[in-house]
Coordinates of C-alpha atoms and ligand atoms in Angstrom, one line a residue:
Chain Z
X1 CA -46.8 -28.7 8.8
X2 CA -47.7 -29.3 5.3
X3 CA -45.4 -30.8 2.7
X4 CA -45.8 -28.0 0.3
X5 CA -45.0 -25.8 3.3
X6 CA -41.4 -27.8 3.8
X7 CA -40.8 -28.2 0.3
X8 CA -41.2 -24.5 0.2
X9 CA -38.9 -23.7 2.7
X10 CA -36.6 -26.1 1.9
X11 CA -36.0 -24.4 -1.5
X12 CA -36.0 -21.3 -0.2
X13 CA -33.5 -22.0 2.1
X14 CA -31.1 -23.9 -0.3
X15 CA -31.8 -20.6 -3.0
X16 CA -30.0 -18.6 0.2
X17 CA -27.6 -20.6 0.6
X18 CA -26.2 -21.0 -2.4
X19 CA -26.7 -16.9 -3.0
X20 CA -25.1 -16.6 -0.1
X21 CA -22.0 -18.3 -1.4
X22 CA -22.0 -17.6 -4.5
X23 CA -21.9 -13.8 -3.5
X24 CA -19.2 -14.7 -1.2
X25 CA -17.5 -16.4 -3.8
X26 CA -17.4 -13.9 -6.1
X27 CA -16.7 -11.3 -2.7
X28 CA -13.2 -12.8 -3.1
X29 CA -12.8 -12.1 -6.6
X30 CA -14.3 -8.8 -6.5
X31 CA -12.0 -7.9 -3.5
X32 CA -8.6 -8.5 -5.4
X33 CA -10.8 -6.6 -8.0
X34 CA -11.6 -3.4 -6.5
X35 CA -7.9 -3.6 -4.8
X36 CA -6.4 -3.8 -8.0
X37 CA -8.8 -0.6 -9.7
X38 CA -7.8 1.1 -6.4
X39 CA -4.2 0.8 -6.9
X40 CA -4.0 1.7 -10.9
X41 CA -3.8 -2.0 -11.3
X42 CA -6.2 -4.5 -13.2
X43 CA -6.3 -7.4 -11.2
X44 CA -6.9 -10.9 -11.7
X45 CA -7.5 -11.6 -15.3
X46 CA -5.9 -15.1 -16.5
X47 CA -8.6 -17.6 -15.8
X48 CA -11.3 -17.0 -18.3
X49 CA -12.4 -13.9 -19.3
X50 CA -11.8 -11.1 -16.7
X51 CA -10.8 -13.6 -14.6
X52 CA -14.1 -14.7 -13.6
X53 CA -12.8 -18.4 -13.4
X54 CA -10.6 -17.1 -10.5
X55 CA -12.6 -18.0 -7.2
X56 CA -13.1 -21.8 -8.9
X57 CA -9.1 -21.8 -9.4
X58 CA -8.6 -20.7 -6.0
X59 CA -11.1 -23.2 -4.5
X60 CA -9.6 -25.7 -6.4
X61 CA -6.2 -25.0 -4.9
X62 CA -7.9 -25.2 -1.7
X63 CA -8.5 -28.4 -1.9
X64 CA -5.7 -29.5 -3.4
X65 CA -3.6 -28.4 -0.6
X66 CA -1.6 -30.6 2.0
X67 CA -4.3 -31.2 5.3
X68 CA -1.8 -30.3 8.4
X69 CA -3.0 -30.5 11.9
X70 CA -0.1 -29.2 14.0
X71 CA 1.1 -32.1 16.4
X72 CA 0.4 -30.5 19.2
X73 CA -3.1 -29.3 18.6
X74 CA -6.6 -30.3 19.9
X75 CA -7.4 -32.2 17.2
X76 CA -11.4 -32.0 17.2
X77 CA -11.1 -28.5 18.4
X78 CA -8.8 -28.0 15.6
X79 CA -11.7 -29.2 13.2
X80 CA -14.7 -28.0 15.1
X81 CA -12.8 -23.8 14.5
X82 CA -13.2 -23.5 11.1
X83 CA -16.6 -25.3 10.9
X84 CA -18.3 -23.2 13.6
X85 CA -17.2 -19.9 11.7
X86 CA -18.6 -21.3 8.5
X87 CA -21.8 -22.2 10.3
X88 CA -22.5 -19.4 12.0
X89 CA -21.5 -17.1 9.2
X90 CA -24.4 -19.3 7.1
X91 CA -27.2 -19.1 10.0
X92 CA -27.3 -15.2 10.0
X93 CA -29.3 -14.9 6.8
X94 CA -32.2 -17.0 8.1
X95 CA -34.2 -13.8 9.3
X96 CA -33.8 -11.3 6.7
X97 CA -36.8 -10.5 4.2
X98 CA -35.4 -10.7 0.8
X99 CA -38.8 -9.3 -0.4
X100 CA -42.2 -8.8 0.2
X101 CA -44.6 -12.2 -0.5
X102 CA -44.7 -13.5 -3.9
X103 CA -48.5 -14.5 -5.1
X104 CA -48.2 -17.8 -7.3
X105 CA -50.9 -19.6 -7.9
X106 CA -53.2 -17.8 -5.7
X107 CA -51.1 -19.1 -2.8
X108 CA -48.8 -16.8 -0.5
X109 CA -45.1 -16.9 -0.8
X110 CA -43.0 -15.6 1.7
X111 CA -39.5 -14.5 0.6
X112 CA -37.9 -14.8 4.2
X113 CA -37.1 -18.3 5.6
X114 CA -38.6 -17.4 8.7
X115 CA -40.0 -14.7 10.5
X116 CA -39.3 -15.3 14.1
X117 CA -40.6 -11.9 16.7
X118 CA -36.9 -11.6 17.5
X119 CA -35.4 -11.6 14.4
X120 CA -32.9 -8.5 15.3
X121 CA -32.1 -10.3 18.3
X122 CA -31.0 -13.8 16.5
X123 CA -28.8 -12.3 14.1
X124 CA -27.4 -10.6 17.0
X125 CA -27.0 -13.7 19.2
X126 CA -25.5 -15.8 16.0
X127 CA -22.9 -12.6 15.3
X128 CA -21.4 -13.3 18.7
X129 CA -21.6 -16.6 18.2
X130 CA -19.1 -15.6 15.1
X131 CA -16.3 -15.4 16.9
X132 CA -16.1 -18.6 18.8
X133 CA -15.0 -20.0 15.6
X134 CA -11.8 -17.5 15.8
X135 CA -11.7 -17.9 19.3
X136 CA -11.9 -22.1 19.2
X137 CA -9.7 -22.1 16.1
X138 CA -7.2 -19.6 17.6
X139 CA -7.0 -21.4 21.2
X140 CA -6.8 -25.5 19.1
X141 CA -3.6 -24.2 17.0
X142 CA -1.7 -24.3 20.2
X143 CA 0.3 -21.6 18.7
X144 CA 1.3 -18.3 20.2
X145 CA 0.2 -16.0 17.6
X146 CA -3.4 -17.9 17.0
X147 CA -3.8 -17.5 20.6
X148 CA -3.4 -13.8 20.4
X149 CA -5.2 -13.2 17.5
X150 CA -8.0 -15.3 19.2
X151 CA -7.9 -13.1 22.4
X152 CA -7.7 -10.2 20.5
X153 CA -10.8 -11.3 18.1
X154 CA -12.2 -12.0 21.6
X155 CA -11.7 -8.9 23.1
X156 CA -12.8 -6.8 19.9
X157 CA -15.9 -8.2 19.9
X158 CA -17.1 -8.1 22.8
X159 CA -16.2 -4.3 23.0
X160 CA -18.2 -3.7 20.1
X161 CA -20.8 -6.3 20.8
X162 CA -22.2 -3.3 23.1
X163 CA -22.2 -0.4 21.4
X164 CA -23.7 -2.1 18.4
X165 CA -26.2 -3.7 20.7
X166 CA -27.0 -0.2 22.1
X167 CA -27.1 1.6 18.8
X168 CA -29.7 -1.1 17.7
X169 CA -32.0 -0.4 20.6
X170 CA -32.2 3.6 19.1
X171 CA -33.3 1.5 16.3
X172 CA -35.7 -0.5 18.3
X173 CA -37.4 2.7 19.6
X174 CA -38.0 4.2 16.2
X175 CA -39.5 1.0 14.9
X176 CA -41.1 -0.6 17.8
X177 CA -40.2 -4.1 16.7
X178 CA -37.8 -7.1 16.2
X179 CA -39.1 -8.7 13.8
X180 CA -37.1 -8.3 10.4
X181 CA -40.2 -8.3 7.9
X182 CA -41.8 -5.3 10.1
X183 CA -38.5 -3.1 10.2
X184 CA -38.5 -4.1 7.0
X185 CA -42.2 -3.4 5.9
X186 CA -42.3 -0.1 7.8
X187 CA -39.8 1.3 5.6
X188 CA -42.1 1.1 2.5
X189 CA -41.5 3.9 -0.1
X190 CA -38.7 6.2 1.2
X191 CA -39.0 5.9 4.8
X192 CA -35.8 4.3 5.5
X193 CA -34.3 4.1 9.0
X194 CA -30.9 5.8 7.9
X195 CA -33.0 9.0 7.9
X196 CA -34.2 9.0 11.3
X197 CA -30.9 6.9 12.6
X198 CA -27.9 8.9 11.1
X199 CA -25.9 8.2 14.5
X200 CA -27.0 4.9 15.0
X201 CA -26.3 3.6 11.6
X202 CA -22.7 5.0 11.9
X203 CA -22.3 3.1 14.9
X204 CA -23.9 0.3 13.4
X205 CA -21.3 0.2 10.8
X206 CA -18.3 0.5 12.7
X207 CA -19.2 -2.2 14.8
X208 CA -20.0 -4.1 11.8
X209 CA -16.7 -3.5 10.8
X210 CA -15.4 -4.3 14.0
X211 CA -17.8 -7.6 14.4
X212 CA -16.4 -9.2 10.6
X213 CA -12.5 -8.6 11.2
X214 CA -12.1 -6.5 8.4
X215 CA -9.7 -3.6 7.7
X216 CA -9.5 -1.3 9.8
X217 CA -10.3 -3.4 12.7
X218 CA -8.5 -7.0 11.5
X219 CA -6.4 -7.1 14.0
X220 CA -7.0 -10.7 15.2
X221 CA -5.4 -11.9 11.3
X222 CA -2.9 -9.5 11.0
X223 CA -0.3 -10.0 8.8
X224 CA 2.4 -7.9 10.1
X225 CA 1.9 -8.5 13.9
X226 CA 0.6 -12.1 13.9
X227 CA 1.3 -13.4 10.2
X228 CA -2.3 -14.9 10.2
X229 CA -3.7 -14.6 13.5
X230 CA -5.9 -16.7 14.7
X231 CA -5.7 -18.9 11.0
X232 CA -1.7 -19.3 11.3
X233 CA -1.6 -22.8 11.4
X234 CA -4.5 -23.6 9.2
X235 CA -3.7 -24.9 5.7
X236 CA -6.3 -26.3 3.0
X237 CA -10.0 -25.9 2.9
X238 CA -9.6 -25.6 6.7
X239 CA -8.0 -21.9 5.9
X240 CA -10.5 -21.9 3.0
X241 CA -13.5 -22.1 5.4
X242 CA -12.5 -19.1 7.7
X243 CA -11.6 -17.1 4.8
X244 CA -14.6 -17.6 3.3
X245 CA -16.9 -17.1 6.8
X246 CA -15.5 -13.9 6.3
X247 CA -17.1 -13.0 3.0
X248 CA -20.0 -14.9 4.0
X249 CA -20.4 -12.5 7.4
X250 CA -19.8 -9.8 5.1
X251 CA -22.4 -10.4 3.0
X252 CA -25.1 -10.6 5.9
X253 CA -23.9 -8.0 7.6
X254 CA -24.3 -5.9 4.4
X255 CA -27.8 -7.3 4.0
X256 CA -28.5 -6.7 8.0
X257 CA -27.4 -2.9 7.0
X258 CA -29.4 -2.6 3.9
X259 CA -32.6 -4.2 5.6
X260 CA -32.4 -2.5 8.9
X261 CA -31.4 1.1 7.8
X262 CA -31.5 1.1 3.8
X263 CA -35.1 -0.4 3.5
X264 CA -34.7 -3.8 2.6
X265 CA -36.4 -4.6 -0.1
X266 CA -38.2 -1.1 -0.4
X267 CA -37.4 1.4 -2.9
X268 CA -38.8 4.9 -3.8
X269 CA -42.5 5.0 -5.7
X270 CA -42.8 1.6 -5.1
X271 CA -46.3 2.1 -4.7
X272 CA -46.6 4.5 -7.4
X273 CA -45.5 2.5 -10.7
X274 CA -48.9 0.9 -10.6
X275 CA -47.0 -2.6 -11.2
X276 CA -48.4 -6.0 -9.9
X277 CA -47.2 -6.9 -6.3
X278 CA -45.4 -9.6 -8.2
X279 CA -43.0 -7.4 -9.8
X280 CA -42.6 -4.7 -7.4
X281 CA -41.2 -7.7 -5.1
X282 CA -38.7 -9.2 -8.1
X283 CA -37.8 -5.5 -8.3
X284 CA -37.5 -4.8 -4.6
X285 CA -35.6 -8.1 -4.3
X286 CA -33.2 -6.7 -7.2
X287 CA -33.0 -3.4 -5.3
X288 CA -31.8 -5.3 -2.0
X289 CA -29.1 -7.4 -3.9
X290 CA -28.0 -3.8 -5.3
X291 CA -28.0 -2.1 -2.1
X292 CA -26.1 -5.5 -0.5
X293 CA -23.3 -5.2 -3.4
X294 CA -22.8 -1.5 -2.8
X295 CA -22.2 -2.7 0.8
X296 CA -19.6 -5.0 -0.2
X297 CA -18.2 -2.4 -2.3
X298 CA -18.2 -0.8 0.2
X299 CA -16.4 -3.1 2.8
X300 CA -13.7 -3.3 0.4
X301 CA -13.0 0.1 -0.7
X302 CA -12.3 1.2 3.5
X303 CA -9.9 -1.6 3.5
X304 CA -8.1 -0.4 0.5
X305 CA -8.2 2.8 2.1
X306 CA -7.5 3.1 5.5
X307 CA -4.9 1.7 7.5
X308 CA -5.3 -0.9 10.8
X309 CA -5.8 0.5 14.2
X310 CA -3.5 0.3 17.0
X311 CA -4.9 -2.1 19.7
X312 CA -5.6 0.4 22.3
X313 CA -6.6 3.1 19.9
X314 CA -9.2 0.2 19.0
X315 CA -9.8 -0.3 22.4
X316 CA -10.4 3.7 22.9
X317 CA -12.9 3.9 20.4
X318 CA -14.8 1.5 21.3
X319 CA -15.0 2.1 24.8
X320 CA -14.7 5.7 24.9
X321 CA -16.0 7.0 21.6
X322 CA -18.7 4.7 20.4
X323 CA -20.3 3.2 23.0
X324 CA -20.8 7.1 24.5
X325 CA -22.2 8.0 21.2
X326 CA -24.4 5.2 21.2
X327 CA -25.9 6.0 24.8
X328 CA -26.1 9.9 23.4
X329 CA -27.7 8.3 20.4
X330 CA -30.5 6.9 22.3
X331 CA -31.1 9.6 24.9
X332 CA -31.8 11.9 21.2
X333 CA -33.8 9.4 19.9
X334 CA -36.1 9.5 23.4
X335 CA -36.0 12.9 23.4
X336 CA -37.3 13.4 19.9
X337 CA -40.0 10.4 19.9
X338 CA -41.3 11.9 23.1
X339 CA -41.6 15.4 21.5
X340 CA -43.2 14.6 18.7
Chain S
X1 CA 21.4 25.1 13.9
X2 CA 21.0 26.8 10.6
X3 CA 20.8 24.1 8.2
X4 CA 23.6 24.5 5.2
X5 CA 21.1 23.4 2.6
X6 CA 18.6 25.9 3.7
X7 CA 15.6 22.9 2.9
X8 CA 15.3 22.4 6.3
X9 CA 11.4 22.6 7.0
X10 CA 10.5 22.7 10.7
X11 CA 6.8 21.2 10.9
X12 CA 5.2 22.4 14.0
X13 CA 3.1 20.2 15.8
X14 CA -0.5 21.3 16.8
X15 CA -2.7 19.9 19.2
X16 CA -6.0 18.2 16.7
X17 CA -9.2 20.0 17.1
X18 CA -12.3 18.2 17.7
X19 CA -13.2 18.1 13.8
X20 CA -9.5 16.6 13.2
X21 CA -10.6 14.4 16.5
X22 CA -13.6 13.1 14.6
X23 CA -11.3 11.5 12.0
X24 CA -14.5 11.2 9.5
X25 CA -13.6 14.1 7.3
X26 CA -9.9 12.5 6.7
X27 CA -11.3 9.0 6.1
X28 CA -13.9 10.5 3.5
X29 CA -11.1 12.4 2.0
X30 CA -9.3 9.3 1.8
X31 CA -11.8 7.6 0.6
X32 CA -12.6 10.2 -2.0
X33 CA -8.9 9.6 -3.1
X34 CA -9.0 6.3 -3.8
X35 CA -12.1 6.0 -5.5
X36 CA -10.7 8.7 -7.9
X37 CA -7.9 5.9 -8.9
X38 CA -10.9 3.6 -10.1
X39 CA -11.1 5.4 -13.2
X40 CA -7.0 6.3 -13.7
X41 CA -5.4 5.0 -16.0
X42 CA -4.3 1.0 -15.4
X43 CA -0.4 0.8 -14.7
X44 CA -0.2 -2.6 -15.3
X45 CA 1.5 -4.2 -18.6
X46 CA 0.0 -7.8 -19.7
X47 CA 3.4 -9.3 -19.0
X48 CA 4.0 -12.2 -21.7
X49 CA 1.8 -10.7 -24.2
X50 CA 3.7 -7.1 -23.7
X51 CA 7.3 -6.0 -22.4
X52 CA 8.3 -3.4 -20.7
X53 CA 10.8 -1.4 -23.1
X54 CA 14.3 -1.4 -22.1
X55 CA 16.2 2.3 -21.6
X56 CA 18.7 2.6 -23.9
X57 CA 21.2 2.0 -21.1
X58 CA 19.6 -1.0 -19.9
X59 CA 22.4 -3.5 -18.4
X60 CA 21.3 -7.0 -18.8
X61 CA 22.8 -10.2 -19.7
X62 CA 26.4 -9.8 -20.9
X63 CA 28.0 -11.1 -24.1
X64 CA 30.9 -12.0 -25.4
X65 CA 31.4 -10.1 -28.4
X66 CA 33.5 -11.3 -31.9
X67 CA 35.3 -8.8 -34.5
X68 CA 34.1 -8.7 -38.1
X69 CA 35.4 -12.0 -39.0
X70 CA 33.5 -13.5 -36.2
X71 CA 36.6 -14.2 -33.5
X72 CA 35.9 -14.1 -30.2
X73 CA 37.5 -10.9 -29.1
X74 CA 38.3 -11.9 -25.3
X75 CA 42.1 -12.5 -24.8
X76 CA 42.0 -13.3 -21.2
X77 CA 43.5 -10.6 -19.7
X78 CA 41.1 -10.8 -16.8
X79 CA 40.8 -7.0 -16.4
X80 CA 37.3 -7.4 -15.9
X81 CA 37.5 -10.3 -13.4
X82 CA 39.6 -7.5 -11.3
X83 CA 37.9 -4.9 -12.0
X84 CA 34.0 -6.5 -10.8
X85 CA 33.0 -5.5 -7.0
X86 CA 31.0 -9.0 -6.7
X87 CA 34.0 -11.1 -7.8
X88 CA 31.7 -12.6 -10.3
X89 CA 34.2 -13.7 -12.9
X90 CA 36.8 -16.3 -13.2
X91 CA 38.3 -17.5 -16.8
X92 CA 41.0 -19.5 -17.6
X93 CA 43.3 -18.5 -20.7
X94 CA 44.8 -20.8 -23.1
X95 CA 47.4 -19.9 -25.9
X96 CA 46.1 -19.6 -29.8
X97 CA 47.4 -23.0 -31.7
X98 CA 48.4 -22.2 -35.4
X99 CA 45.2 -23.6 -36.5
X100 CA 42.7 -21.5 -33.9
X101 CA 43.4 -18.2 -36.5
X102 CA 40.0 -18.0 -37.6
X103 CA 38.7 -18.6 -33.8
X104 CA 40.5 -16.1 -31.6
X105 CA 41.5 -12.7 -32.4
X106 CA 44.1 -12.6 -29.8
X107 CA 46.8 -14.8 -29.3
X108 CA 45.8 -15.5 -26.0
X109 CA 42.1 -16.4 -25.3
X110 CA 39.7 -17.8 -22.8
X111 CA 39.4 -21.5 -22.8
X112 CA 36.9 -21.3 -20.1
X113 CA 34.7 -17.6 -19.3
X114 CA 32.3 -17.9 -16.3
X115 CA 30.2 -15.3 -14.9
X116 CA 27.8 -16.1 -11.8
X117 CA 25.3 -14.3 -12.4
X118 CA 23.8 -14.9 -9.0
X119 CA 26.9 -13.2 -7.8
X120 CA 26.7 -10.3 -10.6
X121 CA 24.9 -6.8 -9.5
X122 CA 24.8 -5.9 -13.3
X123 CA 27.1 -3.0 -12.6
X124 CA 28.8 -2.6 -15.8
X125 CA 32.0 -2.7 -14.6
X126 CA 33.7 -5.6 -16.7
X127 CA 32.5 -3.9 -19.4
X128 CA 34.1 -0.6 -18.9
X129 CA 37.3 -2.3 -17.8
X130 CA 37.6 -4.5 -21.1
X131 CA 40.6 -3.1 -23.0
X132 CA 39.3 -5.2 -26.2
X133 CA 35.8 -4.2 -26.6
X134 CA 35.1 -7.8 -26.1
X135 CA 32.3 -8.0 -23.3
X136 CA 28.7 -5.9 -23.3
X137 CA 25.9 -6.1 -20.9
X138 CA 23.8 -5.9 -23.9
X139 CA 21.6 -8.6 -23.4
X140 CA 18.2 -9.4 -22.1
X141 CA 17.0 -10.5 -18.5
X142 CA 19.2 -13.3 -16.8
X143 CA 16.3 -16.0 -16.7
X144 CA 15.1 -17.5 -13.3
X145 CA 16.4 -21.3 -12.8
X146 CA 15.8 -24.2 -9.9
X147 CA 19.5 -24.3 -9.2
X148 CA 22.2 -22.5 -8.1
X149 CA 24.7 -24.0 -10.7
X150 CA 22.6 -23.2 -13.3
X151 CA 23.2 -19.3 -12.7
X152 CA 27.2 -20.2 -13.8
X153 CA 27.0 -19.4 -17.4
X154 CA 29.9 -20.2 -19.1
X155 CA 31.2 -19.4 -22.9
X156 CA 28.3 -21.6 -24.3
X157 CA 25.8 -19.2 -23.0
X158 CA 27.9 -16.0 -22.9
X159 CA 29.8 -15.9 -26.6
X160 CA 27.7 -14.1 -29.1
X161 CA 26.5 -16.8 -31.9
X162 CA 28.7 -16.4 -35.4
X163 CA 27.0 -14.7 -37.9
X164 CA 27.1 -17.0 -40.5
Ligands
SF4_401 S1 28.4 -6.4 -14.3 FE1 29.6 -5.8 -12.5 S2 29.2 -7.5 -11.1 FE2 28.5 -8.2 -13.1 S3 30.3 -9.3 -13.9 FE3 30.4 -7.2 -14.6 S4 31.7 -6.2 -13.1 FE4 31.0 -8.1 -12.2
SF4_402 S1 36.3 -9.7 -21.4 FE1 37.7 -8.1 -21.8 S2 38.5 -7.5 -19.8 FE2 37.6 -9.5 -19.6 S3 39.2 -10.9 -20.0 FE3 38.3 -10.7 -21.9 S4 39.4 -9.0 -22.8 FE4 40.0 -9.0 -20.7

């Protein structure tokens, strides 16, 4: 362990950080955005110009806001919720390649913070992890609606836990490996994953859906059934923090999706613009932060557009529709990698 | 039963198919719909930099109208107090004094005019009852206020200002 090796590190890992919430930062804004362009409206637009000012006004109000811990909660409990979610929601991006090595100075920079062998694996452990946030938060409020949004966060993800699990082993039999940078390397040029894992990258997304509480599958926060959920009785930054977890898990899942079935960093005739390595990685890096926004974009525009699920139509779909389709998925995939 | 507006529509129910089943055509279609409203024209109007325009029958504020040498037209009869559904109204009359000629046009006038406008639905009613021409809806939106007595405007905020 060299110095230059921690100092490296360390700065890489603050650079994702703050990417990480800046992007989720400015998730927030672009969400009432795209609403608003979705719905013939314009949106935010007061505080400076377009409105860009708006996510500092809102975190401002944040913290401005009156701290209540409901008498009869768990008090540390009450705390530890909302800190676990934003923790968690930060320790995903620790595995993900944001491009190939940089060369500086004649010495090797790698643009992931680390490259463990079971990188797929740890962002699926710390995914799970997600959710005892909700579940802590939800169960602390002492409150009957946090408590049922925090079963029913509970429930949800563990349903979809599985088939996303199973739809990432089809995954793990095309590539042969868990380690993020390979996936991520193999898909060099045009060879992305989404080609040879249509099914599986469907199921991926619905569970990613499923896994980040968002529209159609928010059921543990929503409004008309359970006012907030599982965040009811959170006020402040405490509210703040779980809001924001949920932009930040947005924002790795989008870059688990663009690096596991979109190619990462990759783009077409990467090798073919006869550029230095340095700038096919800036431009690969670019590329990834394009493919992650569309992602987000994406995100958003489903919840504009389609409406919740029922709880057992949830419940049927995960069960009965995707986790099926996920077994299909990989019985196809065995059948075709053994035929050809 | 045949319907006696003949625009009864019965929708028969069918069974989905196994595309329908999938659901993914529909939620592209959606999809497809709202992305098309990305690029509509916005609906919104910038509020305090633009207004809405009124219709020409808009029913706002009421007024309290004066005759052409600026007397207040009101004599208190209180049709309009009898004739309003939310029982918004309530005056009390006076008699004209020798020296009030140039004041009322009536020789009985309100002393005291209150409309609560938390009460009013801006029906138009008063105004249709008035015998004298004397009270319009005419005016702009009743503004928003902290407190309930505040929404009691009386003759300061109702009469029409002279036009001197
Ligand atoms: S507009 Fe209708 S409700 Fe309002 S004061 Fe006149 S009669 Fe009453
Ligand atoms: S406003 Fe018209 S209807 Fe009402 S009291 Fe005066 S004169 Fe009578």
């Amino acid at each position: 362990m060299e110095t230059a090796f921690i100092i490296e590190k360390f700065i890489l890992v603050t650079a994702v950080f703050a990417i990480s919430l800046l992007i989720a930062m400015y998730s927030t804004y672009a969400e009432r955005k795209v609403a608003a362009f979705l719905q013939d409206r314009v949106g935010p637009n007061r505080a400076g110009p377009f409105g860009l000012l708006q996510p500092l006004a809102d975190g401002a109000k944040m913290f401005f806001k009156e701290e209540i811990i409901p008498a009869q909660a768990s008090k540390i409990l009450f705390i530890v919720g909302p800190s676990l979610a934003m923790l968690t929601a930060c320790m995903g991006s620790a595995v993900i390649p944001w491009g190939q090595d940089l060369e500086i100075a004649g010495k090797k920079i790698s643009l992931q913070v680390t490259d463990i062998n079971v990188g797929l694996l740890y962002i699926f452990g710390v995914v799970s992890l997600g959710v005892f946030g909700v579940m802590i938060g939800g169960w602390a409020s002492n409150n009957k609606y946090s408590l049922m949004g925090a079963i029913r966060a509970a429930s949800q993800n563990i349903s979809y836990e599985i088939a996303m699990g199973l739809s990432i082993i089809a995954l793990l039999m095309v590539t042969g490996t868990l380690s993020m940078k390979e996936i991520a390397a193999q898909q060099s040029g045009f060879h992305w994953n989404i080609f040879y894992q249509p099914l599986g990258f469907l199921i991926f997304l619905i569970c990613a859906f499923a896994e980040t509480n968002r529209t159609p599958f928010d059921l543990p926060e929503c409004e008309t059934e359970l006012i907030g959920g599982y965040h009811t009785e959170y006020s402040s930054m405490k509210l703040g923090f779980y809001l924001f977890a949920e932009y930040i898990n947005m924002f790795v899942s989008s870059a688990v999706m663009a690096t596991l079935y979109f190619g990462g960093y990759n783009f077409p005739f990467m090798n073919d613009l006869g550029f230095s390595a340095n700038v096919i990685t800036i431009i690969g890096t670019v590329g990834l932060f394009i493919k992650i926004i569309c992602f987000i974009f994406f995100f958003m525009w489903v919840r504009w557009t389609i409406p919740r699920f029922r709880y057992d139509q949830l419940m049927n779909l995960g069960w009965k529709v995707l986790i099926p389709l996920a077994i299909a998925n990989i019985v196809l995939t065995g059948v075709v990698l053994s035929l050809t | 039963m045949e319907s006696l507006t003949n625009r009864k529509k019965v929708l028969e129910q069918k069974p989905m198919n196994f595309i329908e089943r999938l659901y993914l055509p529909a939620i592209v279609k959606g999809m497809a719909i709202t992305f098309k409203h990305m690029f509509k024209k916005k609906e919104t109007i910038h509020y305090p930099e633009k207004t809405r325009e009124f219709s020409i029958n808009y029913r706002g504020m009421h007024s309290l109208k004066r005759d052409e040498q600026g007397r207040e037209r009101c004599t208190a009869c209180g049709l309009c107090a009898l004739s309003c559904p939310a029982e918004a109204i309530s005056m009390i009359a006076a008699e004209r004094k020798e020296d009030e000629m140039h004041l009322y046009r009536e020789e009985k006038y309100a002393a005291v005019y209150e409309i609560n406008m938390l009460r009013c639905i801006f029906c138009g009613l008063c105004e249709e009852a008035c015998p004298k021409e004397a009270i319009y809806l005419d005016g702009n939106i009743v503004p928003a206020d902290y407190l309930r007595r505040n929404f009691i405007y009386g003759k300061d905020k109702l009469v029409e200002p002279t036009l001197t």
